[in-house]
PDB file of C-alpha atoms in Angstrom:
ATOM      1  CA  MET U   3      96.641 128.439 126.800  1.00 79.00           C
ATOM      2  CA  THR U   4      93.940 130.997 129.479  1.00 86.00           C
ATOM      3  CA  ASN U   5      92.126 133.934 128.405  1.00 91.00           C
ATOM      4  CA  ASN U   6      94.417 136.620 129.457  1.00 92.00           C
ATOM      5  CA  ASP U   7      97.017 134.569 127.626  1.00 93.00           C
ATOM      6  CA  VAL U   8      94.583 134.816 124.263  1.00 93.00           C
ATOM      7  CA  GLU U   9      93.689 138.052 125.092  1.00 96.00           C
ATOM      8  CA  PHE U  10      97.350 139.604 125.436  1.00 96.00           C
ATOM      9  CA  LEU U  11      98.650 137.928 122.375  1.00 95.00           C
ATOM     10  CA  ASP U  12      95.519 139.582 120.454  1.00 97.00           C
ATOM     11  CA  GLU U  13      97.033 143.165 121.634  1.00 97.00           C
ATOM     12  CA  TYR U  14     100.412 142.320 120.592  1.00 97.00           C
ATOM     13  CA  LYS U  15      99.322 141.045 117.598  1.00 97.00           C
ATOM     14  CA  ARG U  16      97.813 144.078 116.722  1.00 97.00           C
ATOM     15  CA  LEU U  17     100.887 146.115 118.138  1.00 97.00           C
ATOM     16  CA  ASP U  18     103.472 144.017 115.735  1.00 97.00           C
ATOM     17  CA  ALA U  19     101.158 145.165 112.864  1.00 97.00           C
ATOM     18  CA  VAL U  20     101.065 148.943 113.575  1.00 97.00           C
ATOM     19  CA  CYS U  21     104.936 148.344 113.881  1.00 97.00           C
ATOM     20  CA  SER U  22     105.438 146.490 111.042  1.00 96.00           C
ATOM     21  CA  ASP U  23     103.737 148.897 108.978  1.00 96.00           C
ATOM     22  CA  MET U  24     105.938 151.228 110.142  1.00 94.00           C
ATOM     23  CA  PHE U  25     109.252 149.879 109.130  1.00 95.00           C
ATOM     24  CA  SER U  26     107.974 147.705 106.615  1.00 95.00           C
ATOM     25  CA  CYS U  27     108.498 144.720 107.821  1.00 95.00           C
ATOM     26  CA  ARG U  28     107.556 141.529 109.447  1.00 94.00           C
ATOM     27  CA  ASN U  29     108.203 141.474 113.032  1.00 94.00           C
ATOM     28  CA  GLY U  30     107.604 144.837 113.552  1.00 96.00           C
ATOM     29  CA  VAL U  31     108.471 144.947 117.665  1.00 97.00           C
ATOM     30  CA  SER U  32     111.377 143.251 117.102  1.00 97.00           C
ATOM     31  CA  GLN U  33     111.892 146.024 114.764  1.00 97.00           C
ATOM     32  CA  TYR U  34     111.266 148.764 116.732  1.00 98.00           C
ATOM     33  CA  ILE U  35     113.046 147.198 119.910  1.00 97.00           C
ATOM     34  CA  LYS U  36     116.334 146.947 116.931  1.00 97.00           C
ATOM     35  CA  GLU U  37     115.745 150.129 115.818  1.00 96.00           C
ATOM     36  CA  MET U  38     115.549 151.486 119.684  1.00 97.00           C
ATOM     37  CA  GLU U  39     119.267 149.896 119.952  1.00 97.00           C
ATOM     38  CA  ASN U  40     120.154 151.845 117.062  1.00 96.00           C
ATOM     39  CA  GLN U  41     119.398 155.266 118.815  1.00 94.00           C
ATOM     40  CA  SER U  42     120.114 154.483 121.982  1.00 94.00           C
ATOM     41  CA  CYS U  43     122.615 157.048 122.176  1.00 92.00           C
ATOM     42  CA  ARG U  44     120.226 160.073 121.827  1.00 91.00           C
ATOM     43  CA  GLY U  45     117.586 158.202 122.752  1.00 93.00           C
ATOM     44  CA  LYS U  46     118.454 157.785 126.341  1.00 93.00           C
ATOM     45  CA  TYR U  47     119.735 161.834 126.632  1.00 91.00           C
ATOM     46  CA  GLU U  48     116.554 162.701 124.599  1.00 92.00           C
ATOM     47  CA  ILE U  49     113.759 160.830 125.932  1.00 94.00           C
ATOM     48  CA  LEU U  50     113.258 160.289 129.774  1.00 95.00           C
ATOM     49  CA  SER U  51     110.784 157.087 129.122  1.00 95.00           C
ATOM     50  CA  TRP U  52     113.264 155.764 126.938  1.00 96.00           C
ATOM     51  CA  ASP U  53     115.207 152.669 128.830  1.00 97.00           C
ATOM     52  CA  ASP U  54     111.864 152.135 130.540  1.00 97.00           C
ATOM     53  CA  ASP U  55     109.855 151.654 127.331  1.00 97.00           C
ATOM     54  CA  TYR U  56     112.830 149.297 125.714  1.00 98.00           C
ATOM     55  CA  LYS U  57     112.342 147.231 128.711  1.00 98.00           C
ATOM     56  CA  LEU U  58     109.023 146.557 128.755  1.00 98.00           C
ATOM     57  CA  LEU U  59     109.066 145.860 124.259  1.00 98.00           C
ATOM     58  CA  LYS U  60     111.465 143.607 125.334  1.00 98.00           C
ATOM     59  CA  HIS U  61     109.543 141.763 128.074  1.00 97.00           C
ATOM     60  CA  LEU U  62     106.190 142.061 126.361  1.00 97.00           C
ATOM     61  CA  ARG U  63     107.912 140.609 123.156  1.00 97.00           C
ATOM     62  CA  LEU U  64     109.287 137.558 125.815  1.00 96.00           C
ATOM     63  CA  VAL U  65     105.480 137.265 126.784  1.00 95.00           C
ATOM     64  CA  ARG U  66     104.292 136.595 123.726  1.00 95.00           C
ATOM     65  CA  ASN U  67     107.361 134.229 122.634  1.00 94.00           C
ATOM     66  CA  LYS U  68     106.327 132.077 125.540  1.00 93.00           C
ATOM     67  CA  ILE U  69     103.146 131.780 124.927  1.00 92.00           C
ATOM     68  CA  VAL U  70     103.471 130.496 121.760  1.00 91.00           C
ATOM     69  CA  HIS U  71     106.259 128.396 121.655  1.00 90.00           C
ATOM     70  CA  GLU U  72     106.342 127.012 124.840  1.00 85.00           C
ATOM     71  CA  SER U  73     103.257 125.007 126.154  1.00 70.00           C
ATOM     72  CA  PHE U  74     102.358 125.892 129.512  1.00 68.00           C
ATOM     73  CA  ASP U  75      99.278 124.538 131.492  1.00 72.00           C
ATOM     74  CA  TYR U  76      98.998 127.887 133.739  1.00 79.00           C
ATOM     75  CA  GLU U  77      98.943 131.772 133.153  1.00 84.00           C
ATOM     76  CA  VAL U  78     102.137 132.873 131.515  1.00 88.00           C
ATOM     77  CA  CYS U  79     100.852 137.002 131.111  1.00 91.00           C
ATOM     78  CA  LYS U  80      99.489 139.254 133.645  1.00 93.00           C
ATOM     79  CA  SER U  81      96.803 141.493 133.638  1.00 95.00           C
ATOM     80  CA  SER U  82      99.519 144.101 133.863  1.00 96.00           C
ATOM     81  CA  ASP U  83     100.738 143.355 130.430  1.00 97.00           C
ATOM     82  CA  ILE U  84      97.887 143.108 128.410  1.00 96.00           C
ATOM     83  CA  VAL U  85      97.771 147.136 129.896  1.00 97.00           C
ATOM     84  CA  ALA U  86     101.114 147.514 128.786  1.00 97.00           C
ATOM     85  CA  VAL U  87     100.677 146.624 125.315  1.00 98.00           C
ATOM     86  CA  VAL U  88      97.374 148.676 124.744  1.00 97.00           C
ATOM     87  CA  ASN U  89      98.755 151.430 126.348  1.00 97.00           C
ATOM     88  CA  PHE U  90     102.042 150.801 124.116  1.00 97.00           C
ATOM     89  CA  TYR U  91     100.102 150.691 120.536  1.00 97.00           C
ATOM     90  CA  GLU U  92      97.982 153.968 121.699  1.00 97.00           C
ATOM     91  CA  ARG U  93     101.053 155.551 122.157  1.00 97.00           C
ATOM     92  CA  ILE U  94     102.097 155.095 118.737  1.00 97.00           C
ATOM     93  CA  ILE U  95      99.178 155.943 117.094  1.00 97.00           C
ATOM     94  CA  SER U  96      99.270 158.952 118.792  1.00 97.00           C
ATOM     95  CA  GLU U  97     102.857 159.735 118.442  1.00 95.00           C
ATOM     96  CA  GLY U  98     103.851 159.932 121.903  1.00 96.00           C
ATOM     97  CA  ASP U  99     106.585 156.533 121.378  1.00 97.00           C
ATOM     98  CA  PRO U 100     110.027 157.017 122.323  1.00 97.00           C
ATOM     99  CA  LEU U 101     110.881 156.977 118.488  1.00 96.00           C
ATOM    100  CA  SER U 102     108.582 159.722 117.263  1.00 95.00           C
ATOM    101  CA  LEU U 103     109.360 161.708 120.588  1.00 95.00           C
ATOM    102  CA  LEU U 104     113.173 161.199 120.084  1.00 94.00           C
ATOM    103  CA  ARG U 105     111.863 162.486 115.782  1.00 93.00           C
ATOM    104  CA  LYS U 106     110.139 165.207 116.940  1.00 93.00           C
ATOM    105  CA  THR U 107     113.082 166.535 119.071  1.00 90.00           C
ATOM    106  CA  GLU U 108     115.539 165.895 116.242  1.00 89.00           C
ATOM    107  CA  THR U 109     112.942 167.859 113.968  1.00 87.00           C
ATOM    108  CA  GLU U 110     112.856 170.832 116.782  1.00 84.00           C
ATOM    109  CA  ARG U 111     116.285 171.369 117.046  1.00 81.00           C
ATOM    110  CA  ASP U 112     117.222 171.081 113.151  1.00 76.00           C
ATOM    111  CA  ASP U 113     114.182 174.064 112.824  1.00 71.00           C
ATOM    112  CA  THR U 114     116.046 176.131 115.667  1.00 73.00           C
ATOM    113  CA  ARG U 115     118.892 175.200 113.589  1.00 72.00           C
ATOM    114  CA  SER U 116     117.990 176.638 110.445  1.00 70.00           C
ATOM    115  CA  LYS U 117     116.071 179.725 112.393  1.00 67.00           C
ATOM    116  CA  TYR U 118     119.062 181.003 113.960  1.00 65.00           C
ATOM    117  CA  LYS U 119     121.385 180.229 111.009  1.00 67.00           C
ATOM    118  CA  THR U 120     119.073 182.409 108.558  1.00 64.00           C
ATOM    119  CA  VAL U 121     118.742 185.458 111.257  1.00 59.00           C
ATOM    120  CA  LEU U 122     123.136 184.864 112.035  1.00 59.00           C
ATOM    121  CA  ASN U 123     123.419 184.948 107.971  1.00 62.00           C
ATOM    122  CA  ALA U 124     120.786 188.320 107.856  1.00 58.00           C
ATOM    123  CA  SER U 125     123.168 189.897 110.438  1.00 55.00           C
ATOM    124  CA  LEU U 126     126.505 189.096 108.827  1.00 55.00           C
ATOM    125  CA  ASP U 127     125.205 190.662 105.960  1.00 53.00           C
ATOM    126  CA  CYS U 128     124.911 193.581 107.573  1.00 52.00           C
ATOM    127  CA  ASN U 129     126.309 194.289 110.782  1.00 50.00           C
ATOM    128  CA  PHE U 130     129.121 192.466 110.703  1.00 48.00           C
ATOM    129  CA  ARG U 131     131.446 193.631 108.235  1.00 50.00           C
ATOM    130  CA  ARG U 132     133.988 195.384 110.701  1.00 53.00           C
ATOM    131  CA  PRO U 133     135.255 192.476 112.284  1.00 54.00           C
ATOM    132  CA  LEU U 134     136.260 190.998 108.806  1.00 53.00           C
ATOM    133  CA  ARG U 135     138.212 194.047 108.057  1.00 57.00           C
ATOM    134  CA  LYS U 136     140.275 193.801 111.248  1.00 59.00           C
ATOM    135  CA  LYS U 137     141.023 190.637 110.395  1.00 65.00           C
ATOM    136  CA  ARG U 138     142.478 191.339 107.256  1.00 71.00           C
ATOM    137  CA  LYS U 139     144.038 194.193 108.919  1.00 76.00           C
ATOM    138  CA  SER U 140     145.672 192.376 111.618  1.00 79.00           C
ATOM    139  CA  PHE U 141     146.740 189.501 109.288  1.00 82.00           C
ATOM    140  CA  VAL U 142     148.261 191.837 107.251  1.00 83.00           C
ATOM    141  CA  ILE U 143     150.170 193.409 110.255  1.00 86.00           C
ATOM    142  CA  VAL U 144     151.418 189.475 111.075  1.00 87.00           C
ATOM    143  CA  VAL U 145     152.797 189.107 107.732  1.00 88.00           C
ATOM    144  CA  ILE U 146     154.452 192.348 107.622  1.00 91.00           C
ATOM    145  CA  ILE U 147     156.270 191.349 110.766  1.00 91.00           C
ATOM    146  CA  LEU U 148     157.140 188.213 109.890  1.00 90.00           C
ATOM    147  CA  ALA U 149     158.926 189.922 106.891  1.00 91.00           C
ATOM    148  CA  ILE U 150     160.598 192.439 109.318  1.00 92.00           C
ATOM    149  CA  ILE U 151     161.702 189.349 111.467  1.00 90.00           C
ATOM    150  CA  ILE U 152     163.215 187.021 108.544  1.00 90.00           C
ATOM    151  CA  ALA U 153     164.943 190.040 106.963  1.00 88.00           C
ATOM    152  CA  VAL U 154     166.709 190.863 110.021  1.00 89.00           C
ATOM    153  CA  VAL U 155     167.814 187.206 110.635  1.00 88.00           C
ATOM    154  CA  TYR U 156     169.267 187.283 107.424  1.00 85.00           C
ATOM    155  CA  SER U 157     171.087 190.423 107.197  1.00 85.00           C
ATOM    156  CA  PHE U 158     172.621 188.611 110.808  1.00 84.00           C
ATOM    157  CA  VAL U 159     173.609 185.288 108.600  1.00 80.00           C
ATOM    158  CA  SER U 160     174.868 186.269 105.492  1.00 69.00           C
TER     159      SER U 160
END
């Protein structure tokens, strides 16, 4: 194992620890990946970097597993892998990671919907009573027409 591999493992452990705290589990990065898979239908469309981040985490976990489970006489990780682990850790801390961004967009959407519903309900209380009366009148007219049609058909049958 080279110095880069050791440094990578240290940074990966730090990332894994913060993910473990987020999900209250042992294998935090693996759980983060599973959560991304569970949320992928929404995440792919809401978060531009979703697929790239997913592939990155899978790659980083693969590098970690190679270092830990296989013995190599050469360097397994690249310096870019170390930078990627550190950057992803910092994004989680600053809530700029994919799952945090998805949660923020959902919260903003829910807030917008609740504000719209409040405004709409207030408008309904004040301004939109007439259309309800028109609907009732239309319903009554339809019922009367149906009654006339039934009466005419009944008079022909008997």
